[in-house]
Short mmCIF file of C-alpha atoms and ligand atoms in Angstrom, two decimals:
data_model
loop_
_atom_site.label_atom_id
_atom_site.label_comp_id
_atom_site.label_asym_id
_atom_site.label_seq_id
_atom_site.Cartn_x
_atom_site.Cartn_y
_atom_site.Cartn_z
CA UNK A 1 43.21 39.06 24.59
CA UNK A 2 45.15 39.71 27.78
CA UNK A 3 43.53 42.77 29.36
CA UNK A 4 45.66 45.12 31.43
CA UNK A 5 44.78 48.58 32.74
CA UNK A 6 45.65 51.48 30.44
CA UNK A 7 45.33 54.66 32.47
CA UNK A 8 45.14 58.03 30.75
CA UNK A 9 44.79 60.97 33.13
CA UNK A 10 41.97 60.08 35.48
CA UNK A 11 40.35 57.37 33.38
CA UNK A 12 41.27 53.86 32.43
CA UNK A 13 40.56 53.06 28.79
CA UNK A 14 40.35 49.29 29.31
CA UNK A 15 38.09 47.20 31.50
CA UNK A 16 38.19 43.56 32.54
CA UNK A 17 34.95 41.58 32.08
CA UNK A 18 35.74 38.85 34.62
CA UNK A 19 36.99 41.39 37.15
CA UNK A 20 33.86 43.54 36.75
CA UNK A 21 31.74 40.41 37.16
CA UNK A 22 33.57 39.42 40.36
CA UNK A 23 33.18 42.92 41.81
CA UNK A 24 29.45 43.01 41.00
CA UNK A 25 29.16 39.59 42.67
CA UNK A 26 30.91 40.88 45.80
CA UNK A 27 28.34 43.69 46.01
CA UNK A 28 25.45 41.28 45.52
CA UNK A 29 26.86 38.98 48.21
CA UNK A 30 27.19 41.92 50.61
CA UNK A 31 23.52 42.83 50.17
CA UNK A 32 22.44 39.19 50.45
CA UNK A 33 24.29 38.95 53.77
CA UNK A 34 22.44 41.91 55.31
CA UNK A 35 18.98 42.04 56.89
CA UNK A 36 16.52 43.92 54.74
CA UNK A 37 13.55 46.20 55.11
CA UNK A 38 10.39 46.10 53.02
CA UNK A 39 11.04 48.17 49.94
CA UNK A 40 9.94 48.95 46.41
CA UNK A 41 9.28 46.19 43.89
CA UNK A 42 9.67 47.90 40.50
CA UNK A 43 12.63 50.21 40.31
CA UNK A 44 13.94 52.39 37.49
CA UNK A 45 17.62 53.34 37.89
CA UNK A 46 18.90 56.10 35.59
CA UNK A 47 22.71 55.91 35.48
CA UNK A 48 22.77 52.27 36.55
CA UNK A 49 26.10 50.96 35.31
CA UNK A 50 28.65 52.29 37.80
CA UNK A 51 29.18 53.88 41.17
CA UNK A 52 26.15 54.86 43.21
CA UNK A 53 23.62 53.95 40.48
CA UNK A 54 24.90 50.38 40.10
CA UNK A 55 24.95 49.97 43.89
CA UNK A 56 21.37 51.30 44.04
CA UNK A 57 20.27 48.76 41.47
CA UNK A 58 21.97 45.88 43.27
CA UNK A 59 20.46 46.97 46.59
CA UNK A 60 16.93 47.27 45.20
CA UNK A 61 17.18 43.87 43.53
CA UNK A 62 18.79 41.98 46.39
CA UNK A 63 17.30 43.73 49.45
CA UNK A 64 13.75 43.85 48.16
CA UNK A 65 13.64 41.35 45.29
CA UNK A 66 12.76 44.29 43.05
CA UNK A 67 12.45 44.14 39.29
CA UNK A 68 14.98 46.66 37.98
CA UNK A 69 15.13 48.58 34.74
CA UNK A 70 18.48 50.29 34.23
CA UNK A 71 19.42 53.14 31.91
CA UNK A 72 23.10 53.18 30.98
CA UNK A 73 25.32 54.90 28.42
CA UNK A 74 28.00 52.36 27.71
CA UNK A 75 29.99 50.83 24.90
CA UNK A 76 30.31 47.17 23.93
CA UNK A 77 33.71 45.76 22.94
CA UNK A 78 34.80 46.50 19.42
CA UNK A 79 37.92 45.24 17.64
CA UNK A 80 40.90 45.71 19.96
CA UNK A 81 38.91 47.81 22.42
CA UNK A 82 37.34 46.31 25.50
CA UNK A 83 33.80 47.29 26.44
CA UNK A 84 33.37 50.03 29.06
CA UNK A 85 33.30 48.76 32.63
CA UNK A 86 29.68 49.89 32.93
CA UNK A 87 28.86 47.51 30.08
CA UNK A 88 30.54 44.58 31.82
CA UNK A 89 28.98 45.50 35.18
CA UNK A 90 25.54 45.56 33.61
CA UNK A 91 26.01 42.27 31.76
CA UNK A 92 27.13 40.69 35.03
CA UNK A 93 24.31 42.16 37.08
CA UNK A 94 21.71 40.99 34.57
CA UNK A 95 23.07 37.47 34.42
CA UNK A 96 23.15 37.12 38.22
CA UNK A 97 19.67 38.65 38.54
CA UNK A 98 18.25 36.31 35.91
CA UNK A 99 19.87 33.29 37.58
CA UNK A 100 18.20 34.41 40.80
CA UNK A 101 14.82 34.75 39.13
CA UNK A 102 14.75 38.55 39.19
CA UNK A 103 13.47 40.74 36.37
CA UNK A 104 16.33 42.91 35.05
CA UNK A 105 16.36 44.82 31.79
CA UNK A 106 18.61 47.57 30.53
CA UNK A 107 18.30 50.37 28.00
CA UNK A 108 21.60 51.65 26.61
CA UNK A 109 21.52 55.22 25.35
CA UNK A 110 21.48 58.88 26.27
CA UNK A 111 19.20 59.31 29.31
CA UNK A 112 18.77 62.99 28.49
CA UNK A 113 17.06 62.20 25.18
CA UNK A 114 13.33 61.88 24.60
CA UNK A 115 13.96 58.74 22.56
CA UNK A 116 15.37 56.88 25.57
CA UNK A 117 12.61 58.19 27.85
CA UNK A 118 10.02 56.88 25.38
CA UNK A 119 11.79 53.52 25.11
CA UNK A 120 11.98 53.11 28.89
CA UNK A 121 8.33 54.07 29.33
CA UNK A 122 7.21 51.57 26.73
CA UNK A 123 9.17 48.78 28.51
CA UNK A 124 7.63 49.79 31.85
CA UNK A 125 4.12 49.76 30.36
CA UNK A 126 4.65 46.37 28.71
CA UNK A 127 6.56 44.57 31.44
CA UNK A 128 5.95 46.24 34.79
CA UNK A 129 2.86 48.42 34.55
CA UNK A 130 4.18 51.15 36.84
CA UNK A 131 7.41 51.75 38.76
CA UNK A 132 7.37 52.50 42.48
CA UNK A 133 10.89 53.92 42.77
CA UNK A 134 13.09 56.00 40.48
CA UNK A 135 16.79 56.49 41.23
CA UNK A 136 18.41 59.33 39.32
CA UNK A 137 22.18 58.79 39.45
CA UNK A 138 23.57 60.40 36.32
CA UNK A 139 27.04 61.86 36.39
CA UNK A 140 27.67 63.18 32.92
CA UNK A 141 30.15 65.58 31.37
CA UNK A 142 27.71 66.91 28.76
CA UNK A 143 24.13 67.01 27.62
CA UNK A 144 22.83 67.36 24.09
CA UNK A 145 19.40 68.93 23.72
CA UNK A 146 16.71 67.99 21.18
CA UNK A 147 17.77 70.92 18.93
CA UNK A 148 21.38 69.68 18.87
CA UNK A 149 22.80 72.24 21.34
CA UNK A 150 25.38 70.62 23.62
CA UNK A 151 26.09 71.88 27.15
CA UNK A 152 29.33 70.91 28.86
CA UNK A 153 29.68 70.92 32.63
CA UNK A 154 32.78 72.33 34.31
CA UNK A 155 34.39 71.73 37.70
CA UNK A 156 35.37 75.26 38.66
CA UNK A 157 34.80 77.75 41.45
CA UNK A 158 32.17 80.47 41.47
CA UNK A 159 33.36 84.06 42.00
CA UNK A 160 36.98 83.84 43.17
CA UNK A 161 39.86 81.57 42.16
CA UNK A 162 40.73 79.00 44.85
CA UNK A 163 44.18 77.70 45.68
CA UNK A 164 44.74 74.60 47.75
CA UNK A 165 46.56 71.29 47.70
CA UNK A 166 45.95 68.65 45.10
CA UNK A 167 47.59 65.38 44.16
CA UNK A 168 49.07 64.24 40.89
CA UNK A 169 48.06 60.61 41.27
CA UNK A 170 50.38 59.35 38.56
CA UNK A 171 53.52 60.81 40.08
CA UNK A 172 52.39 60.86 43.72
CA UNK A 173 53.19 64.53 44.07
CA UNK A 174 51.29 66.97 46.27
CA UNK A 175 51.31 70.51 44.95
CA UNK A 176 49.20 73.64 45.01
CA UNK A 177 46.62 74.16 42.32
CA UNK A 178 44.59 77.27 41.57
CA UNK A 179 41.12 76.59 40.24
CA UNK A 180 39.74 79.45 38.20
CA UNK A 181 36.16 80.69 38.49
CA UNK A 182 33.61 79.54 35.95
CA UNK A 183 31.99 82.09 33.64
CA UNK A 184 28.24 82.68 33.91
CA UNK A 185 27.77 80.59 30.75
CA UNK A 186 29.82 77.74 32.19
CA UNK A 187 27.77 77.79 35.40
CA UNK A 188 24.53 77.77 33.41
CA UNK A 189 25.82 74.86 31.29
CA UNK A 190 26.82 72.89 34.40
CA UNK A 191 23.33 73.41 35.83
CA UNK A 192 21.83 72.19 32.53
CA UNK A 193 23.90 69.01 32.66
CA UNK A 194 23.95 68.14 36.38
CA UNK A 195 20.96 70.11 37.72
CA UNK A 196 17.41 68.93 38.20
CA UNK A 197 15.75 69.71 34.87
CA UNK A 198 16.21 66.26 33.39
CA UNK A 199 15.27 64.49 36.64
CA UNK A 200 11.99 66.40 36.66
CA UNK A 201 11.50 65.70 32.93
CA UNK A 202 11.80 61.96 33.65
CA UNK A 203 9.24 62.07 36.45
CA UNK A 204 6.86 64.23 34.40
CA UNK A 205 7.16 61.84 31.44
CA UNK A 206 6.49 58.81 33.68
CA UNK A 207 3.47 60.54 35.22
CA UNK A 208 2.08 61.57 31.87
CA UNK A 209 2.33 57.99 30.63
CA UNK A 210 0.77 56.66 33.86
CA UNK A 211 3.94 54.60 34.37
CA UNK A 212 4.67 55.60 37.98
CA UNK A 213 2.71 54.78 41.15
CA UNK A 214 1.25 57.82 42.90
CA UNK A 215 3.04 56.80 46.13
CA UNK A 216 6.36 56.18 44.39
CA UNK A 217 9.60 57.64 45.75
CA UNK A 218 12.39 59.17 43.71
CA UNK A 219 15.91 59.96 44.88
CA UNK A 220 18.91 61.80 43.40
CA UNK A 221 22.40 62.13 44.84
CA UNK A 222 24.41 65.08 46.05
CA UNK A 223 27.51 65.94 48.04
CA UNK A 224 28.32 68.65 50.57
CA UNK A 225 31.68 67.81 52.20
CA UNK A 226 33.95 69.89 54.44
CA UNK A 227 35.14 73.50 54.08
CA UNK A 228 38.35 72.63 52.20
CA UNK A 229 36.33 71.24 49.30
CA UNK A 230 33.54 73.86 49.36
CA UNK A 231 35.01 76.36 46.85
CA UNK A 232 35.53 73.41 44.46
CA UNK A 233 32.34 71.53 45.14
CA UNK A 234 29.43 72.80 47.27
CA UNK A 235 30.06 76.47 46.41
CA UNK A 236 31.48 75.77 42.95
CA UNK A 237 29.86 75.27 39.54
CA UNK A 238 28.85 71.68 40.40
CA UNK A 239 27.38 72.98 43.68
CA UNK A 240 25.15 75.35 41.70
CA UNK A 241 23.90 72.34 39.75
CA UNK A 242 23.30 70.46 43.00
CA UNK A 243 21.32 73.46 44.35
CA UNK A 244 19.17 73.16 41.24
CA UNK A 245 18.79 69.41 41.83
CA UNK A 246 17.63 70.17 45.38
CA UNK A 247 15.13 72.74 44.07
CA UNK A 248 13.86 70.10 41.62
CA UNK A 249 13.29 67.68 44.52
CA UNK A 250 10.97 70.25 46.11
CA UNK A 251 9.13 70.85 42.85
CA UNK A 252 8.70 67.15 42.07
CA UNK A 253 7.36 66.63 45.60
CA UNK A 254 5.00 69.60 45.27
CA UNK A 255 3.78 68.05 42.01
CA UNK A 256 2.86 64.80 43.76
CA UNK A 257 5.78 62.32 43.78
CA UNK A 258 7.96 62.26 46.91
CA UNK A 259 11.47 63.27 45.86
CA UNK A 260 14.56 63.16 48.05
CA UNK A 261 18.14 64.27 47.79
CA UNK A 262 20.52 61.86 49.43
CA UNK A 263 23.80 63.51 50.42
CA UNK A 264 26.32 60.74 49.95
CA UNK A 265 29.87 60.12 51.09
CA UNK A 266 32.88 61.13 48.96
CA UNK A 267 34.11 58.03 47.17
CA UNK A 268 36.37 57.14 44.30
CA UNK A 269 34.24 56.87 41.17
CA UNK A 270 34.91 57.76 37.58
CA UNK A 271 33.27 61.14 38.21
CA UNK A 272 34.93 62.15 41.47
CA UNK A 273 38.39 61.28 40.13
CA UNK A 274 38.06 64.21 37.71
CA UNK A 275 37.59 66.92 40.37
CA UNK A 276 40.70 68.89 41.40
CA UNK A 277 41.58 68.82 45.14
CA UNK A 278 38.88 66.23 45.95
CA UNK A 279 40.97 63.06 45.29
CA UNK A 280 43.58 64.19 47.85
CA UNK A 281 40.79 64.83 50.36
CA UNK A 282 39.31 61.39 49.58
CA UNK A 283 42.61 59.61 50.11
CA UNK A 284 43.05 61.29 53.53
CA UNK A 285 39.40 60.61 54.38
CA UNK A 286 39.84 56.90 53.54
CA UNK A 287 42.80 56.71 55.89
CA UNK A 288 40.90 58.28 58.79
CA UNK A 289 37.61 56.47 58.24
CA UNK A 290 39.34 53.10 57.89
CA UNK A 291 41.30 53.74 61.10
CA UNK A 292 37.99 54.44 62.88
CA UNK A 293 36.33 51.39 61.31
CA UNK A 294 33.60 53.47 59.63
CA UNK A 295 34.74 53.40 55.99
CA UNK A 296 32.04 52.53 53.46
CA UNK A 297 31.92 52.00 49.70
CA UNK A 298 29.01 52.63 47.31
CA UNK A 299 27.26 49.40 48.20
CA UNK A 300 27.34 49.97 51.98
CA UNK A 301 26.07 53.51 51.42
CA UNK A 302 23.20 52.39 49.20
CA UNK A 303 22.35 49.58 51.60
CA UNK A 304 21.98 52.13 54.38
CA UNK A 305 20.07 54.53 52.15
CA UNK A 306 17.40 52.06 51.21
CA UNK A 307 17.17 49.89 54.30
CA UNK A 308 17.85 52.36 57.09
CA UNK A 309 16.91 55.78 55.75
CA UNK A 310 14.23 55.50 53.06
CA UNK A 311 12.22 52.34 53.71
CA UNK A 312 12.05 52.05 57.48
CA UNK A 313 8.89 53.91 58.40
CA UNK A 314 9.18 57.66 57.89
CA UNK A 315 12.32 58.54 55.92
CA UNK A 316 15.20 59.72 58.11
CA UNK A 317 15.96 63.27 56.96
CA UNK A 318 17.71 66.42 58.18
CA UNK A 319 16.05 69.79 58.81
CA UNK A 320 16.01 70.45 55.06
CA UNK A 321 14.43 67.10 54.24
CA UNK A 322 17.68 65.67 52.86
CA UNK A 323 18.91 62.16 53.61
CA UNK A 324 22.40 62.30 55.13
CA UNK A 325 24.59 59.36 54.20
CA UNK A 326 27.58 61.63 54.82
CA UNK A 327 26.80 61.37 58.54
CA UNK A 328 29.91 59.28 59.27
CA UNK A 329 32.21 61.30 56.99
CA UNK A 330 31.14 64.57 58.61
CA UNK A 331 31.52 63.45 62.25
CA UNK A 332 33.61 66.03 64.16
CA UNK A 333 36.34 63.60 65.15
CA UNK A 334 36.73 62.36 61.57
CA UNK A 335 36.84 65.87 60.12
CA UNK A 336 39.24 67.23 62.72
CA UNK A 337 41.70 64.39 62.02
CA UNK A 338 41.33 64.92 58.27
CA UNK A 339 42.02 68.64 58.76
CA UNK A 340 45.14 67.95 60.80
CA UNK A 341 46.51 65.64 58.12
CA UNK A 342 45.49 68.00 55.33
CA UNK A 343 47.39 70.91 56.84
CA UNK A 344 50.65 68.95 57.06
CA UNK A 345 50.49 66.62 54.05
CA UNK A 346 53.31 66.84 51.50
CA UNK A 347 54.68 64.54 48.79
CA UNK A 348 57.18 63.25 51.37
CA UNK A 349 54.70 62.12 54.02
CA UNK A 350 51.92 60.90 51.70
CA UNK A 351 52.22 57.32 52.89
CA UNK A 352 51.64 58.18 56.53
CA UNK A 353 49.00 60.88 55.92
CA UNK A 354 46.81 59.36 53.22
CA UNK A 355 45.51 56.00 52.04
CA UNK A 356 46.81 56.27 48.51
CA UNK A 357 46.86 52.49 48.16
CA UNK A 358 43.17 52.43 49.04
CA UNK A 359 42.51 55.17 46.52
CA UNK A 360 44.33 53.29 43.73
CA UNK A 361 42.68 50.03 44.69
CA UNK A 362 39.22 51.58 44.36
CA UNK A 363 40.20 53.34 41.14
CA UNK A 364 41.38 50.12 39.48
CA UNK A 365 38.35 48.22 40.76
CA UNK A 366 36.12 50.69 38.88
CA UNK A 367 37.46 49.04 35.74
CA UNK A 368 37.46 45.48 37.02
CA UNK A 369 41.14 45.30 38.00
CA UNK A 370 42.33 43.97 41.35
CA UNK A 371 39.39 41.62 41.98
CA UNK A 372 40.10 38.53 44.07
CA UNK A 373 40.42 35.23 42.23
CA UNK A 374 40.89 36.66 38.72
CA UNK A 375 43.92 35.70 36.64
CA UNK A 376 44.81 38.95 34.91
CA UNK A 377 47.47 37.23 32.81
CA UNK A 378 44.93 34.87 31.25
CA UNK A 379 43.49 35.20 27.77
CA UNK A 380 40.07 36.80 28.19
CA UNK A 381 37.26 37.26 25.70
CA UNK A 382 36.28 40.95 25.74
CA UNK A 383 33.01 40.28 23.89
CA UNK A 384 30.21 40.11 26.41
CA UNK A 385 26.60 40.58 25.38
CA UNK A 386 23.72 42.27 27.16
CA UNK A 387 20.23 41.33 26.12
CA UNK A 388 19.10 44.89 25.28
P1 NAD B 401 29.66 57.32 38.09
O1 NAD B 401 30.49 58.01 37.07
O2 NAD B 401 30.23 56.17 38.82
O3 NAD B 401 28.27 56.83 37.46
C1 NAD B 401 27.53 57.65 36.60
C2 NAD B 401 26.54 56.81 35.82
O4 NAD B 401 25.82 57.67 34.91
C3 NAD B 401 27.21 55.73 34.96
O5 NAD B 401 26.45 54.56 35.04
C4 NAD B 401 27.13 56.32 33.55
O6 NAD B 401 27.11 55.34 32.53
C5 NAD B 401 25.79 57.04 33.62
N1 NAD B 401 25.63 58.07 32.60
C6 NAD B 401 26.42 59.14 32.35
N2 NAD B 401 25.92 59.85 31.34
C7 NAD B 401 24.78 59.23 30.93
C8 NAD B 401 23.80 59.50 29.95
N3 NAD B 401 23.88 60.56 29.16
N4 NAD B 401 22.77 58.62 29.80
C9 NAD B 401 22.67 57.53 30.60
N5 NAD B 401 23.55 57.23 31.57
C10 NAD B 401 24.60 58.08 31.73
O7 NAD B 401 29.20 58.46 39.10
P2 NAD B 401 28.81 58.48 40.65
O8 NAD B 401 29.98 59.03 41.38
O9 NAD B 401 28.19 57.21 41.07
O10 NAD B 401 27.73 59.64 40.63
C11 NAD B 401 26.34 59.42 40.65
C12 NAD B 401 25.70 60.56 41.41
O11 NAD B 401 26.18 60.56 42.76
C13 NAD B 401 26.03 61.95 40.83
O12 NAD B 401 24.90 62.77 40.94
C14 NAD B 401 27.13 62.42 41.77
O13 NAD B 401 27.22 63.83 41.81
C15 NAD B 401 26.63 61.86 43.08
N6 NAD B 401 27.62 61.75 44.18
C16 NAD B 401 28.85 61.22 43.97
C17 NAD B 401 29.76 61.19 45.03
C18 NAD B 401 31.15 60.62 44.86
O14 NAD B 401 32.00 60.88 45.70
N7 NAD B 401 31.41 59.83 43.84
C19 NAD B 401 29.39 61.67 46.30
C20 NAD B 401 28.12 62.16 46.48
C21 NAD B 401 27.24 62.21 45.41
#
């Protein structure tokens, strides 16, 4: 079939296998081109098919030569539907890793479930013995518990409604949006889905099965951002979940495995595209960071995390023991320029105030569109297999 993007709201329902493959290759080539530290050798990545998790997997494999086991929740192609981009990314990563003589296996299923934890542990025991790093990079809209109860996360404020600018990306219109506060139940559900309970459950399960080294490191990702996004993010329902993730890092560490929160940069991913207000902030941030020559994508961030923050002697952390990959984003000169543009941005001056093209480019690339050297008018076979 000829595969073109079909965008509905903030997701694209198609993905391009050759484009995803080319974009995974670009990330691998970036890591290959960089000097590397001495890092872990057997790495479990939970949420490994897109965004920060995929970049973590690529970095571990190609900076350190690590064996990687990925947990993904993706769909193969079926009938007229393409596979999800995470499926194509994973198929591509595995084929490159195997060509390069690296162990790479993937488990496709719900990371929250005991069944998938058991399956992963049995693969670790059979193939790797023990892992020495666990990356927890899930971004999920819901979580179903063993008893069938499903919790759904929300992206709302806590306490008061919040009004600020947002962008309708389809029509390129800037307007005001009011985000309503979450109910107590919604906050609790968001914490269930995106908080630290499942991260800790994974580490406990690995410990119980003797499938994790005692000096292993585990990392999960968070975001803080500037004041304009705080009511929506850091102080909102997702922020409550991130507080819980941070608390879990302390508990996991107290229980014997060193756990870190890495505070990452705001980037276009399938998850961040869904948050009101944040995409407009991201498109202004891209403009400013690119102008200052300090823009990074997921792969540059994960390269720095592993090679310059985590595995370079003592981890480089802030006063609260968090790794700060948002250091460049939060620089005063970057934030004051972003603020100036934010206060004056309208639909009319979008092109001078924001990098909308950069935003769209990254958005389409999430689904394999816009990669160099791919003929998007060519017949393409959507069926791609992963050796699960
Ligand atoms: P993403 O949507 O690109 O990736 C999420 C991954 O989780 C995908 O591989 C998806 O398949 C997987 N996943 C979702 N539900 C799953 C399930 N039930 N079982 C197994 N796998 C599942 O998201 P991302 O933006 O890379 O986010 C990863 C983490 O980074 C999140 O904790 C997020 O809050 C954090 N973070 C993101 C940003 C940002 O701007 N994007 C910034 C800082 C921190």
